Amino acid sequence: MKKEHEHKAKKYGMVIDLDKCTGCGACMVACMAENNVPFRADETDKLLSITWMRVYKLTNAMPFPKTEICYLPRPCMHCEGSHGHSPCVSVCPATATDYSEATGIVSQIYTRCFGCRYCMAACPYHARYFNWWDPVWPEGMEKYLSPNVSPRMRGIVEKCSFCFHRYQLAMEKAHYEGRHGLEEDEYQTSCTQACPAGAITFGDLNNPHHAVYKLKKSENAFRLLERLGTNPKVYYTSSRKWVRQAGDNYLRDEKDNVIDKSKFRN
Amino acid sequence: MKIDRRSFLSFIIGGAAGTALSPLPAKLTDDLSIWTQNWPWTPVPEDGEAIYADSVCTLCPGGCGISVRKIDDRAIKIEGMKGHPVNDGGICILGLSGLQLLYGPTRVKTPLKKTSNGGWKKISWDEAIAEVAENLGKLRSEGQPQALACISGSDQGTVPQLFRRFMTAYGSPNYMCVPSSQDSYSITLKLMQGAQASAGFDIENADFVLSLGSGIIEGWGSPVCMFKANSACEAKKGKVVQIEPRLSNTAAKADQWIPINPGTEGDLALGLAHLIIKDDLYDKDFVGNNTFGFDDWTDDKGKSCQGFRQFVLENYGPEKVAETTGIDADTLTSLAKSFASASNPVAICGRGQGKRPGSIHEFIAVHALNALKGSINRKGGVWAVPEPNYISWAEPETDAVAQKGLQTPRIDGAGTEKYPYTKSLLNRFAEVVGSEGESPVKMLFVSGANPCFTLPDTGAVKAAFENIPLVVSFSSYMDETAKAADLILPNHVFLERYEDVPPPAGVNKNVIGLSKPVVDPQFDTKHAGDAIISVAKALKGSVGSAFAWDSYEACLQETMGDKWDSLNEKGFVVPDTAPACEKTYTTPSGKFEFFAAGYEQVTIEGDEKWYPLILMPYDSMRLSSGFIGNPPFMTKTVEDTVLKGNDIVVEVNPLTVRESSALFVKDGDYAILSTPKGKATVRVHLSEGIMPGIVAMPTGLGHTAYDEYLAGKGTNFNELIGPVEDPASGLDAAWGIRAKLANIAS
Amino acid sequence: MDSALIPKGVRRCPLGHFVLFLAVVGAVLLWGVFAMVLCWIKGLNQTNMNDYYGFALWIWADLAVIALGGGAFFTGFLRYIIGKDELKNIINYAVLIGFICYSSALLILAIDIGQPLRGWFIFWHANVHSMLTEVAFCLSCYFAVLTIEYIPLILENRQADKVPFFHNLSHNMHEIMAVFAATGAFLSFFHQGSLGGVTGVLFGRPFGFREGVFIWPWTFFLFTWSAAACGPCFTILVTKITEAVTKKKLVKDNVIELLAKISGWMLLTYFVAKTIDTWYWASVTAPSMGFFLSDFYTGNPLYGWWILVTEIVVCGLVPALILITERGRKNKTSLVVAVVLASIGVSLNRWVMVLQVMAVPVMSFDNWAMYFPSWQEIATTILPVAYGIILIGISHRYLPIFPQEKELNPVD
Amino acid sequence: MFPFIFEWIWDMSHIVFMGGLWYALNIIGIGMTYCIIKAVVDTYQGKGGHHHDEACECGCDNHH
């Protein structure tokens, strides 16, 4: 059984259990700390704040006391589109972002990007961020920068990479030990690892032995904006109907009926 | 050749064309683009050998194990330690940001002495220790050792105990700790169970959690442990019901959120007790065999006393409780049913992160509810976790001066007849010291605490600090208290030092951890334990001889004895003695005791006529509101409905605005928030997730110290509220304050 | 003083006046240059763009000037390929306006990208699937063509023409100009289209996304069409403004009317196509993604139904009807009204296809995002206008731009 | 842009797109080269050396 999957193309993805997510923000900081994300004195303009992982606060828009809140962590969706035709990869004029057929990860080549921001216009999830400023760390703080991820320069776009450097390190280690594939726990993203509520599960969506394989098939599973055909690799599960409905846009008459998600799935 | 204009022009044009066709422009273009990829001002982190160093995080009392990823001698990332009994790989947002504290710009890099013009002068450690010793010696020679006070962030662990020991040897009773809801719980356990213990909650194994405002996933207790317990409880289809006026994250995640009129939580507990008793749903076995005071009883003198049963049946009927709490009778009934029908229900209290103590009456009422269902010292219930006993130093010898000093009454009145069980009353500090006139405190040590930010009525606290002739701070950071100090003896930060970590707060886990140096000290700092030992030694005499250890590390090693090796190796030990299995009660009756009187609501400050609204604080995982200031990463995650630019945002129900005649604001508008204690300009966020009439303000903002990433952002809630003394314990029981919101112009 | 440079047989204002004019416009130009340098040195934090508005004023300006500069390719197409010979009397000016528009567009792009020094990666590491790559290639190629079309004009300056080599070069370029013009038209059809495609392919943005044929969304064709329709209108508008400023008639009415008539019919057919496109998008494309048309035009302070009506009816149908009727285009006022409306219309269309696309929330829990440009963005957008005015001023003064000027304004 | 740059793939999209591009570039390049060379030759043949502006003896309509 195992051998079969070793050579099959991987499709790394996530399943985030919104029932478990507490909105604590640990994933956001785990990501920033892992990926040398810079910060500035004022980060309250969220349209200028680089957060590869951003936790959105959703409400059901009901009046007090029927109000409900749900937190929704949003990494890069690593959209597959149809056959790797993800919204952003296809538009990048300089081939600075790429869809890997081997892992399903959408990469961003910082030294290639020249900052046209077309990919940002293309991404409906706002998962892409532009370096409007030079990254500056207060004196001494650059000591904690990780050598595994290069700090980005001003004027280019960056985004979540599913901690691709961790994949590379794990692969190197496996190769050194004479193995071909990776165990499920050998490659986990920083946010998955940090989540104190255990809401995030990460793995190969193509591998039936990985937890994500089963979780994504839950009847409560949905993805963001499936109807657009972006074919994202981040799944969410929620036991609450309004949350599942918030994942996409529906016309009024559709919303009243039971939504058959499979209709929008490709 | 004669150069005329034509040939000159030809030369220029030809030259330009030649250069353009040469490889030079292409090379330059390429080089320029390569330069943009390696801008010298964009740092390139150095590579090296990657290793992991394990330790324990001490940024909060959570006691989580951490694994620090290092490249050579640089710490580059903090991760949760897999297999640690408290957090098993999970980690909170503050722990993750720890390296920003280690390498951050607000660290105090050397001992500092305040100059006469308010600036700072760098001094050597020898000078600093000598200066402190000299002043201490003077005070002692004047026969006033009790004029030395000490504020410690905690009471447990070797470092606080060294400070306490110092105070004893020196001769001052005025050792004070920063209070929290754990103090209220301890008193509750003392009163009802006779136990000298802290409360631990087995949320993980509970199948019904009734939380009266406790932020289970807002950082209450040991945050990561609670997160995991909450997830585990939910995974087992356990129910969580959150009772509080605001839709906090805990409320949002709970199975049910029931808004309640704030301050009436105790009434709710008793109302539920009423319904449970009335319907005979309580645990008759437990109540019958293990409790006292449930039924009416007769005292020694033959006087008949009302029991708890009769008391609640008479006074806490559902209609009355519905009116007080604002929760309708049907909801009360179904809530009582669900609580009573669960096999392992637990009721908890202590609002938000539990950083503030509260009304003992409320705690007792809630604890009585647990007793009704027998959820005491059993799986899924409340455990009386005995205070750790691994520190067994011989009592210090005291000389005559010290003995005399120790006999003077504590300045805060804790432990007196009025408040026999209260250990310290820091909430009285500002009042006792006063802002003018002679202060009873001539010298103050502050270690592991930032009272100039975290104590209510911060303005008064700061004024009191001004009134103390010599304040010595042991802070690693230039926080508000350090800024107000006269001398700073900077401690190592947690990643640079050894320290024992007592069992975490609010958890029924008996784990002792060891925080180990992960990196070398970055600056000229000294372990606070070493600093206090050095000061003692410099004082010589009985004070010096009370500290026989060569260093803090030697002291720690000796204290831990045979546990040291395994602590050093694994980072934690789980003592063999099972936690608090003493089902015996050391109360006068030898049983769990119910109380059938009192139960008064705490009246908050302010006149409703002038202040029609109620201001309440709310805690968030993304804002560190305690001793540690928010690191930049955490501030970055703060939503713009909490902080916008430098403005704090308060939550208000749209109805509050609609019904107010003085307030006309849209979402995001400015308003003036005033309370009897102070005034602040705020922005208003209209939210349906809060009860009308309440204004909710985040805690942890409004720092005046620290760096540009924190200073000046928002308003400190503590500046708008003052302490309200709890009649039973003397501890601060204020859960809010009356307030008014008005338009800026009016 | 500069009379030796001025074409023979025409009258020009005194040099002093001209220098004063240059100084005034030059000051505006310098303001723009200052803002541009700020953006280059300090980075794009000088703008009010953000992560929701990665495309903003500048990209609009780019799209708009290229659409307005469309007069060059379409007039060239009509003159050289279709053979509308009268248009030779306005083609020079159309080329000049085109040249200004395209050079401005390239300049703005050079400011707009975050790493200008790496801008050439778009060619070197070209991703052929990206509409922007197509834009960049066609835009720069066509700019080369416009330069080639503009060079002979410069060489016809009285002094330059005296140099035999220049005279011969200019002559030879004229000889094969049709080849260049055809190449230019070919390139233009593509890049005007790909600019439309830039938004049209964004299947993550239901407001901008359009279905289409093969790899081209409908906006591809609509953009080419609208540029062909409105570009000449802008040429007419600038000609009329130049005539007003110089207080001379420069192009004969029959030439203008011919161009106006063609534009009118182009605009009318464009109006029909755009209406069909909008209807199909509103009733099929958007609903399939879960959006009602009203989702795009309500719930925000700016983008209401008015913008749709203004763009399609007021600035589309109305000028089209004016221009196709003989009375409409013969009446000076109504002609100017029509070309002004058409120019506004195409600019508004480009605004909607850039800015409104960014403003509309896509995730159900997202919000409308509004934007107002910073002064640096405004200054750098006005910069090309100042540059254009200066170039027109100089070109008009020293080059024989308008072949009919001498005949219409005989010097006594 | 060139086959020797590593992203280059010999697929339909590259052939069509780059084919079109190089076609246009070649026309522009060859056209301009032709004009310049012919102008140089013409100049050496003594054409265009006149100093009158009114009518071009080669009969071109440069001025219209």
Short mmCIF file of C-alpha atoms in Angstrom, two decimals, chain B residues 404-690:
data_model
loop_
_atom_site.label_atom_id
_atom_site.label_comp_id
_atom_site.label_asym_id
_atom_site.label_seq_id
_atom_site.Cartn_x
_atom_site.Cartn_y
_atom_site.Cartn_z
CA LYS B 404 11.27 43.96 66.04
CA GLY B 405 10.53 44.87 62.48
CA LEU B 406 8.69 41.64 61.84
CA GLN B 407 6.37 42.34 64.72
CA THR B 408 5.08 45.56 63.22
CA PRO B 409 1.73 45.13 61.45
CA ARG B 410 1.70 44.69 57.67
CA ILE B 411 1.05 47.96 55.94
CA ASP B 412 -1.68 46.42 53.76
CA GLY B 413 -3.62 44.82 56.63
CA ALA B 414 -3.55 41.34 55.15
CA GLY B 415 -3.71 38.43 57.59
CA THR B 416 -5.36 40.52 60.26
CA GLU B 417 -8.45 39.46 62.11
CA LYS B 418 -10.62 41.09 59.50
CA TYR B 419 -9.01 39.25 56.62
CA PRO B 420 -7.39 36.23 58.24
CA TYR B 421 -6.85 34.19 55.12
CA THR B 422 -5.65 36.92 52.81
CA LYS B 423 -1.92 36.85 52.17
CA SER B 424 -1.44 40.28 50.73
CA LEU B 425 -3.56 43.20 49.64
CA LEU B 426 -1.68 44.97 46.97
CA ASN B 427 -4.85 46.82 46.01
CA ARG B 428 -4.37 48.91 49.15
CA PHE B 429 -0.82 49.80 48.29
CA ALA B 430 -1.50 53.16 46.68
CA GLU B 431 -3.74 54.27 49.51
CA VAL B 432 -1.34 53.16 52.22
CA VAL B 433 1.70 54.79 50.68
CA GLY B 434 -0.17 57.88 49.58
CA SER B 435 0.93 60.49 47.16
CA GLU B 436 2.24 62.99 49.68
CA GLY B 437 3.44 63.16 53.23
CA GLU B 438 5.70 60.61 54.76
CA SER B 439 5.42 57.21 53.24
CA PRO B 440 5.49 54.17 55.52
CA VAL B 441 7.52 52.56 52.76
CA LYS B 442 10.99 54.01 52.39
CA MET B 443 12.35 51.42 50.06
CA LEU B 444 10.64 49.08 47.64
CA PHE B 445 11.74 46.04 45.71
CA VAL B 446 9.73 45.08 42.64
CA SER B 447 10.39 41.74 41.04
CA GLY B 448 8.41 39.99 38.32
CA ALA B 449 5.65 42.56 38.45
CA ASN B 450 4.63 45.79 36.77
CA PRO B 451 2.27 47.37 39.31
CA CYS B 452 2.48 50.78 37.63
CA PHE B 453 0.54 49.23 34.76
CA THR B 454 -1.45 46.30 36.13
CA LEU B 455 -2.88 47.69 39.36
CA PRO B 456 -6.24 49.44 39.25
CA ASP B 457 -6.18 53.19 39.63
CA THR B 458 -2.78 53.25 38.02
CA GLY B 459 -2.53 57.01 38.43
CA ALA B 460 -2.61 56.68 42.22
CA VAL B 461 -0.12 53.80 42.10
CA LYS B 462 2.31 55.90 40.10
CA ALA B 463 1.90 58.78 42.54
CA ALA B 464 2.61 56.38 45.42
CA PHE B 465 5.77 55.23 43.68
CA GLU B 466 6.85 58.86 43.41
CA ASN B 467 6.38 59.13 47.15
CA ILE B 468 8.74 56.24 47.95
CA PRO B 469 12.32 57.44 48.41
CA LEU B 470 14.00 54.45 46.78
CA VAL B 471 12.40 52.01 44.39
CA VAL B 472 14.51 49.13 43.14
CA SER B 473 13.25 47.29 40.08
CA PHE B 474 14.49 43.88 39.03
CA SER B 475 12.78 44.08 35.67
CA SER B 476 14.41 42.87 32.45
CA TYR B 477 12.47 45.45 30.49
CA MET B 478 12.02 49.17 30.71
CA ASP B 479 8.39 48.83 31.76
CA GLU B 480 6.27 51.42 33.59
CA THR B 481 7.51 50.31 36.99
CA ALA B 482 11.15 50.24 35.93
CA LYS B 483 10.66 53.74 34.56
CA ALA B 484 9.30 54.82 37.94
CA ALA B 485 12.19 53.16 39.80
CA ASP B 486 15.35 54.79 41.07
CA LEU B 487 17.54 51.79 40.51
CA ILE B 488 17.18 48.98 38.01
CA LEU B 489 18.97 45.70 38.61
CA PRO B 490 17.98 43.96 35.38
CA ASN B 491 17.18 40.29 35.55
CA HIS B 492 18.02 37.85 32.76
CA VAL B 493 15.00 37.10 30.61
CA PHE B 494 13.52 33.64 30.83
CA LEU B 495 15.58 32.24 28.00
CA GLU B 496 18.82 33.19 29.72
CA ARG B 497 18.24 31.85 33.19
CA TYR B 498 17.58 28.89 35.40
CA GLU B 499 14.37 28.94 37.35
CA ASP B 500 12.02 26.40 38.82
CA VAL B 501 8.47 26.54 37.53
CA PRO B 502 5.84 25.63 40.11
CA PRO B 503 2.75 23.67 39.03
CA PRO B 504 0.69 25.76 36.61
CA ALA B 505 -2.29 27.77 37.74
CA GLY B 506 -5.81 26.48 37.50
CA VAL B 507 -4.84 23.01 36.38
CA ASN B 508 -5.02 19.78 38.32
CA LYS B 509 -1.58 18.79 37.12
CA ASN B 510 1.23 18.41 39.52
CA VAL B 511 4.15 19.29 37.32
CA ILE B 512 7.31 21.03 38.36
CA GLY B 513 9.26 22.47 35.48
CA LEU B 514 12.71 23.84 35.04
CA SER B 515 13.41 26.86 32.93
CA LYS B 516 16.94 26.61 31.57
CA PRO B 517 19.20 29.07 29.82
CA VAL B 518 18.78 28.59 26.09
CA VAL B 519 21.19 31.32 25.09
CA ASP B 520 23.95 33.17 26.89
CA PRO B 521 22.91 36.39 28.57
CA GLN B 522 22.74 38.98 25.82
CA PHE B 523 23.55 41.91 28.05
CA ASP B 524 25.13 42.79 31.37
CA THR B 525 22.22 41.44 33.38
CA LYS B 526 22.09 39.31 36.50
CA HIS B 527 19.69 36.68 37.71
CA ALA B 528 17.32 38.28 40.22
CA GLY B 529 18.07 35.36 42.55
CA ASP B 530 21.78 36.08 42.35
CA ALA B 531 21.14 39.78 42.79
CA ILE B 532 19.19 39.29 46.01
CA ILE B 533 21.79 36.84 47.32
CA SER B 534 24.52 39.38 46.58
CA VAL B 535 22.59 42.14 48.31
CA ALA B 536 22.09 39.93 51.36
CA LYS B 537 25.74 39.02 51.47
CA ALA B 538 26.70 42.68 51.19
CA LEU B 539 24.54 43.40 54.23
CA LYS B 540 26.47 40.77 56.18
CA GLY B 541 25.27 39.86 59.66
CA SER B 542 22.23 37.67 60.10
CA VAL B 543 20.85 38.76 56.75
CA GLY B 544 23.98 37.64 54.97
CA SER B 545 24.17 34.36 56.81
CA ALA B 546 20.58 33.55 55.88
CA PHE B 547 21.86 33.22 52.30
CA ALA B 548 24.58 30.65 52.53
CA TRP B 549 24.41 29.71 48.85
CA ASP B 550 27.19 30.76 46.52
CA SER B 551 24.83 31.47 43.72
CA TYR B 552 21.23 31.12 42.71
CA GLU B 553 22.07 28.05 40.67
CA ALA B 554 23.62 26.39 43.72
CA CYS B 555 20.53 27.29 45.73
CA LEU B 556 18.24 25.86 43.09
CA GLN B 557 20.24 22.68 42.78
CA GLU B 558 20.22 22.19 46.52
CA THR B 559 16.52 22.94 46.75
CA MET B 560 15.63 20.45 44.08
CA GLY B 561 17.82 17.77 45.62
CA ASP B 562 17.32 14.45 43.92
CA LYS B 563 14.89 15.91 41.41
CA TRP B 564 17.61 18.09 39.92
CA ASP B 565 19.06 15.57 37.51
CA SER B 566 15.81 14.48 35.96
CA LEU B 567 14.63 18.10 35.89
CA ASN B 568 17.72 19.14 34.06
CA GLU B 569 17.39 16.30 31.62
CA LYS B 570 13.66 16.26 30.88
CA GLY B 571 12.75 19.82 31.83
CA PHE B 572 9.99 18.70 34.18
CA VAL B 573 9.18 16.24 36.92
CA VAL B 574 5.84 14.87 37.96
CA PRO B 575 6.15 14.20 41.69
CA ASP B 576 5.03 10.72 42.73
CA THR B 577 2.58 12.01 45.28
CA ALA B 578 -0.79 12.09 43.59
CA PRO B 579 -2.26 15.59 43.48
CA ALA B 580 -4.49 16.58 46.34
CA CYS B 581 -6.10 13.25 46.83
CA GLU B 582 -6.89 14.27 50.35
CA LYS B 583 -10.59 13.78 50.43
CA THR B 584 -10.39 14.76 54.03
CA TYR B 585 -11.51 18.21 54.91
CA THR B 586 -9.70 20.21 57.56
CA THR B 587 -12.61 22.47 58.36
CA PRO B 588 -13.92 22.68 61.93
CA SER B 589 -16.58 20.12 60.99
CA GLY B 590 -14.12 17.95 59.11
CA LYS B 591 -16.44 18.17 56.14
CA PHE B 592 -17.08 20.36 53.16
CA GLU B 593 -18.91 23.36 54.58
CA PHE B 594 -21.82 25.17 52.99
CA PHE B 595 -22.50 28.74 53.90
CA ALA B 596 -25.98 30.04 54.30
CA ALA B 597 -25.57 33.75 54.72
CA GLY B 598 -23.94 36.77 53.19
CA TYR B 599 -23.77 36.47 49.42
CA GLU B 600 -23.85 40.16 48.78
CA GLN B 601 -23.29 41.61 45.36
CA VAL B 602 -20.30 43.84 44.94
CA THR B 603 -21.35 47.41 44.29
CA ILE B 604 -19.16 49.02 41.72
CA GLU B 605 -17.95 52.55 41.88
CA GLY B 606 -19.92 55.41 40.37
CA ASP B 607 -23.35 56.98 40.48
CA GLU B 608 -25.81 55.67 37.92
CA LYS B 609 -27.25 59.13 37.50
CA TRP B 610 -24.03 60.55 36.12
CA TYR B 611 -22.66 57.38 34.70
CA PRO B 612 -25.50 55.50 33.03
CA LEU B 613 -23.30 52.80 31.46
CA ILE B 614 -21.02 50.14 32.87
CA LEU B 615 -17.43 49.82 31.73
CA MET B 616 -16.01 46.32 31.83
CA PRO B 617 -12.61 45.02 30.84
CA TYR B 618 -12.15 42.11 28.51
CA ASP B 619 -9.03 40.01 28.10
CA SER B 620 -7.72 38.63 24.86
CA MET B 621 -5.08 36.08 23.99
CA ARG B 622 -3.63 38.57 21.54
CA LEU B 623 -2.97 41.16 24.23
CA SER B 624 -0.67 40.45 27.10
CA SER B 625 -2.20 42.40 29.93
CA GLY B 626 0.03 41.32 32.77
CA PHE B 627 3.62 41.85 33.76
CA ILE B 628 4.93 41.20 30.24
CA GLY B 629 4.25 43.89 27.65
CA ASN B 630 2.84 42.88 24.29
CA PRO B 631 5.62 41.95 21.85
CA PRO B 632 5.33 43.44 18.31
CA PHE B 633 4.13 40.18 16.72
CA MET B 634 1.17 40.01 19.05
CA THR B 635 0.27 43.64 18.56
CA LYS B 636 0.32 42.96 14.85
CA THR B 637 -2.42 40.37 15.23
CA VAL B 638 -4.69 42.72 17.18
CA GLU B 639 -7.83 43.42 15.18
CA ASP B 640 -8.72 46.90 14.03
CA THR B 641 -11.88 46.67 16.10
CA VAL B 642 -9.65 46.65 19.19
CA LEU B 643 -6.92 49.09 18.26
CA LYS B 644 -6.97 51.51 15.34
CA GLY B 645 -3.84 53.59 14.94
CA ASN B 646 -3.17 54.70 18.49
CA ASP B 647 -6.82 54.72 19.44
CA ILE B 648 -8.39 52.11 21.63
CA VAL B 649 -11.71 50.81 20.39
CA VAL B 650 -14.48 50.00 22.84
CA GLU B 651 -17.38 47.69 22.13
CA VAL B 652 -20.88 49.00 22.49
CA ASN B 653 -24.21 47.58 21.45
CA PRO B 654 -25.94 49.70 18.77
CA LEU B 655 -28.93 49.88 21.09
CA THR B 656 -26.81 51.65 23.70
CA VAL B 657 -26.16 54.40 21.19
CA ARG B 658 -29.73 54.48 19.93
CA GLU B 659 -31.14 54.83 23.42
CA SER B 660 -28.65 57.41 24.55
CA SER B 661 -29.49 61.06 24.26
CA ALA B 662 -25.89 62.21 24.59
CA LEU B 663 -24.22 59.91 22.15
CA PHE B 664 -24.46 60.07 18.38
CA VAL B 665 -21.81 57.89 16.85
CA LYS B 666 -21.34 55.59 13.93
CA ASP B 667 -19.09 52.58 13.99
CA GLY B 668 -15.50 53.73 14.32
CA ASP B 669 -16.30 57.25 15.54
CA TYR B 670 -14.56 58.93 18.42
CA ALA B 671 -16.19 59.45 21.80
CA ILE B 672 -15.18 60.45 25.30
CA LEU B 673 -15.35 57.69 27.85
CA SER B 674 -15.42 58.87 31.43
CA THR B 675 -15.59 57.10 34.74
CA PRO B 676 -15.26 58.39 38.30
CA LYS B 677 -11.58 57.57 37.99
CA GLY B 678 -10.65 59.05 34.66
CA LYS B 679 -11.36 60.00 31.10
CA ALA B 680 -10.20 58.74 27.76
CA THR B 681 -10.80 59.39 24.10
CA VAL B 682 -11.88 56.17 22.48
CA ARG B 683 -13.31 54.92 19.25
CA VAL B 684 -16.61 53.12 19.34
CA HIS B 685 -17.20 49.77 17.70
CA LEU B 686 -20.86 48.94 17.41
CA SER B 687 -21.20 45.27 18.09
CA GLU B 688 -24.20 43.02 18.51
CA GLY B 689 -22.05 40.78 20.67
CA ILE B 690 -22.44 42.80 23.81
#
